[in-house]
Amino acid sequence: MDEVIVAHRAHHPTPDLRSDLPPPGEGEGATSTSPHPAAPRGEGRRRWLRFAIAVGVAAVLVAGAGSFALWRVAASMPPLDLTEAEQRSTVVLDRHGLLLRAFATPEGRWRLPVSREDVDPRFLAMLKAYEDKRFDSHRGLDALAVARAGWQLVWNGRVVSGASTLTMQVARLLEPRAERSLAAKLRQAIRAVELERRFSKGELLDLYLRLAPYGGTLEGVRAASLSYFGKEPKRLSVAEAALLVALPQSPEARRPDRSAQTARRARDRVLDRLLAGGALTRAEVEEARAERVPSIRRGFPMHAAHAAEKAVAERPDLAVHRLTIDRRRQVALETLLAERIGRFGDQVSGAIVVIDNETGEVRARIGSPAKLSTERRGAIDMTAAYRSPGSALKPFVYGLAFESGIAHPETLVDDRPSRYGAYGPENFDLTFQGTVTARHALQMSLNVPAVELLSAVGPARFIARLRQGGASILLPAEAAPGLATGLGGLGVSLLDLTRLYVGFARGGLTPPLVTRLEPDAKVATGEGRITDPVPAWYVADILRGAPPPENAASGRIAFKTGTSYGYRDAWAIGFDRKVTVGVWLGRADGGSVPGLVGRVAAAPILFDAYSRLGEEPEPVPKPPGVLVATTGTLPPPLRHIRQDVPKTIAATVQAPLRIAFPLEGSRVDLGASRSAGPEMALALKASGGVPPMIWLVNGQPLGDPDPRRQSSWMPDGAGFARVSVMDARGATDSVVVRIE
């Protein structure tokens, strides 16, 4: 058999493909070992020359044909349209730039704004190492990658690797086409060159990070990271980064929420290639392989959901909204409300508002414990709903009474059965405590003394002051303000009521609420006013001593609770020097909830909210002019609210006492603006009333009661002053003047 094979090879020698080429190392004087006779030296050179010319001509023809094809394709292409790149999801961010809520595009896609600064640098390095090693140096087309892909195609007869750069992938994402043809590749190449001329490398990378598909409706690395891992792409693990590198190559087939094993294999191939290329160490790859692949898609963050919707509705032209909300506090209080609301039943909703006292910025706003809950009607923003505040309005009655000189925190008031025409107020527990101080009456939320004071200041004036503080008040249709308004007989929102309480921490002035941080955001100007500085501090000092709920420390915050008629609303509003927190509980449909009492239901949540804010409460600082006294040392007209004044609606509306001079809002030149100080005293005159009378300036009595209806006051400098007068029956009047 061997002889047959040898004979066959002798008659049919194997052709030597290199027989036309001179043997390596052959030169002058060299001895050839080839079995074939060597070609003459001149003839070998001519063959090499003909071969080189043929290769060159072929290269020129191929290049020319390619250039002609590129020219033909480029000539038929329209200008580059970047509309697709501009489409993105609307996002709402907190004051620090953290995501509160995102909204899908009109087409239903999730494409969140993202740039390379928002992404883990290791992910970017892995992306380049796997997809486009020479991304930072090429001009859109990678010549070495093209040559490699072409050689592999010729050698293997099939496509082994592609030559698509990241820039070409961006071009494909900007102009998506279904076909996978040579013409499509040529178009991508042309667009890649255009993109490289138009954008920097960093901007091109940003486009890829925003447009890359990750399965389903997810586009961009940020949407994918939040959906698959529940976190921003700033701090990805090696395994997570490798998965996000692999997904855009075949996003639907590799979706981890549909085919976790396929996604794992794709991730591991990326890890193996990065290991082979030296981008990762073996220890990193082994650790990453052991990490599981997520098998579900998470929902996008939905913090401050109602505030976010309101912001987008106000400015639909913006793609990025910046709110004053602090996400850390927002999330902490959302968690608190969700934890506590369950004990009140499936239909009870709740709301929390946090306002910064200095700036008026809303730092947290929770409209419901569960935005998507149908039982709790979570879609309704209960921070903006009009509800009855119950006893939560009493501090404003007392503040107005203190301001008017009717009472002092140590003034005695009678808690006993009383009638005002057809109206007879009763306390919450249907008992009476007799004679108590105004301080005790407010701390214990007694109804009868509050109505007594409201009858003295007048319901219409009380309502006007609430509106002057910036609150929108809803009164029963075609009904004049009555004494029941002081006990919650009106409608007000949690947001407005919390803002009014901010005034007690700011010397009686309420700031305009600030909810947005955009440079062109419209902010309401001007402050409201609920009372003067000294009365505001009196109220704050009284409420700081209110008995706290069970298991809570006393004296930490000033707070007041409220319960509306029929147990429909439970309120608790608290404040310290820095922040004011408002809590509301109830049914969104206005239904009754037996046992829903502000002190028992809302107050514990209020105190826990303060503990979760992470700052120790500070008391409101004492302003100048505070009268520190006991009941016995008060001026006689302030020691007791007179009981012999007729308690009728007519008596409360038609008070005969009036300040004749100075007039309300007038300017009086006493020479106080000069360096030497005031040159004369301010004359004070009253009309009507029952002597003796006592005059007060800024809450401070001017001596003993005077049988006359006139007095005088020497100011200590220029500025505004409140002048009040009280007669023997307890009737009062007051004006604000400017001393110059």
Coordinates of N, CA, C and O in Angstrom, one line a residue, residues 8 23 73 120 136 166 197 237 275 285 320 339 346 375 378 392 409 416 421 494 512 526 542 557 580 606 650 658 666:
H8 N 1.9 7.1 -6.6 CA 0.8 8.1 -6.9 C 1.4 9.5 -6.7 O 1.1 10.4 -7.6
P23 N 12.9 31.5 -2.4 CA 13.0 30.9 -1.1 C 13.5 32.0 -0.1 O 14.3 32.8 -0.5
V73 N -24.3 57.0 -1.3 CA -25.2 56.9 -0.1 C -25.3 58.2 0.6 O -26.4 58.7 0.9
D120 N -20.9 55.2 37.0 CA -19.7 54.7 37.6 C -18.5 54.7 36.6 O -18.7 54.1 35.5
D136 N -11.6 56.5 22.0 CA -11.0 57.8 22.3 C -10.1 58.3 21.2 O -9.7 59.5 21.2
L166 N -18.8 52.7 18.9 CA -19.8 53.3 19.7 C -20.5 54.4 19.0 O -21.7 54.6 19.1
R197 N -17.6 64.9 14.0 CA -17.3 66.3 13.7 C -18.1 67.2 14.5 O -17.7 68.4 14.8
S237 N -21.8 47.5 40.8 CA -20.8 46.4 41.1 C -20.3 46.0 39.7 O -20.8 46.3 38.6
L275 N -11.6 39.9 31.1 CA -10.5 39.2 31.8 C -9.3 38.9 30.8 O -8.2 39.2 31.1
V285 N -13.5 38.8 38.4 CA -14.4 38.0 37.6 C -15.1 36.9 38.3 O -16.3 36.7 38.2
V320 N -36.7 68.8 33.3 CA -36.2 68.6 34.6 C -36.7 69.6 35.6 O -36.6 70.8 35.4
E339 N -46.2 53.2 57.9 CA -46.1 52.3 59.0 C -47.3 52.5 60.0 O -47.8 51.5 60.5
D346 N -58.5 50.5 56.5 CA -58.0 50.5 55.1 C -58.5 51.8 54.3 O -58.0 52.1 53.3
E375 N -58.5 52.1 48.0 CA -59.2 52.1 49.2 C -59.0 53.4 50.0 O -60.0 54.0 50.5
G378 N -55.8 57.2 47.4 CA -54.4 57.8 47.4 C -54.1 58.8 46.4 O -53.2 59.6 46.5
A392 N -57.4 73.2 66.2 CA -56.1 73.7 65.7 C -56.1 75.1 65.4 O -55.0 75.8 65.3
P409 N -51.1 85.6 78.8 CA -51.1 84.2 79.2 C -51.5 83.9 80.6 O -52.1 82.8 80.9
R416 N -66.9 77.8 82.1 CA -68.2 77.4 82.7 C -69.3 77.6 81.7 O -69.1 78.2 80.6
G421 N -76.3 84.1 72.5 CA -77.5 84.0 71.7 C -78.0 82.6 71.8 O -78.2 82.0 72.8
L494 N -54.1 71.6 54.9 CA -53.0 71.3 55.7 C -51.8 72.2 55.4 O -51.1 72.7 56.3
P512 N -43.9 83.6 52.2 CA -44.5 83.0 51.1 C -43.9 81.6 50.9 O -42.7 81.4 51.1
G526 N -43.6 89.1 49.4 CA -44.4 89.7 50.6 C -44.7 88.6 51.6 O -45.0 87.5 51.3
I542 N -46.7 79.0 75.3 CA -47.8 78.2 75.9 C -47.8 76.8 75.3 O -47.9 75.8 76.0
I557 N -41.1 70.5 71.6 CA -41.7 71.3 70.5 C -43.0 71.9 71.0 O -43.6 71.5 71.9
T580 N -41.5 73.7 60.9 CA -42.9 73.5 61.3 C -43.4 72.2 60.6 O -43.2 72.1 59.4
L606 N -46.8 63.1 64.8 CA -46.0 64.4 64.8 C -44.7 64.3 65.5 O -43.7 64.7 65.0
A650 N -74.6 90.6 69.1 CA -74.7 92.1 68.9 C -73.6 92.7 69.7 O -72.9 93.7 69.3
R658 N -63.4 103.2 70.8 CA -62.6 103.4 69.6 C -61.4 104.3 70.0 O -61.5 105.2 70.8
S666 N -51.5 105.5 60.3 CA -51.0 106.8 60.1 C -49.5 106.9 60.5 O -48.9 106.0 61.1

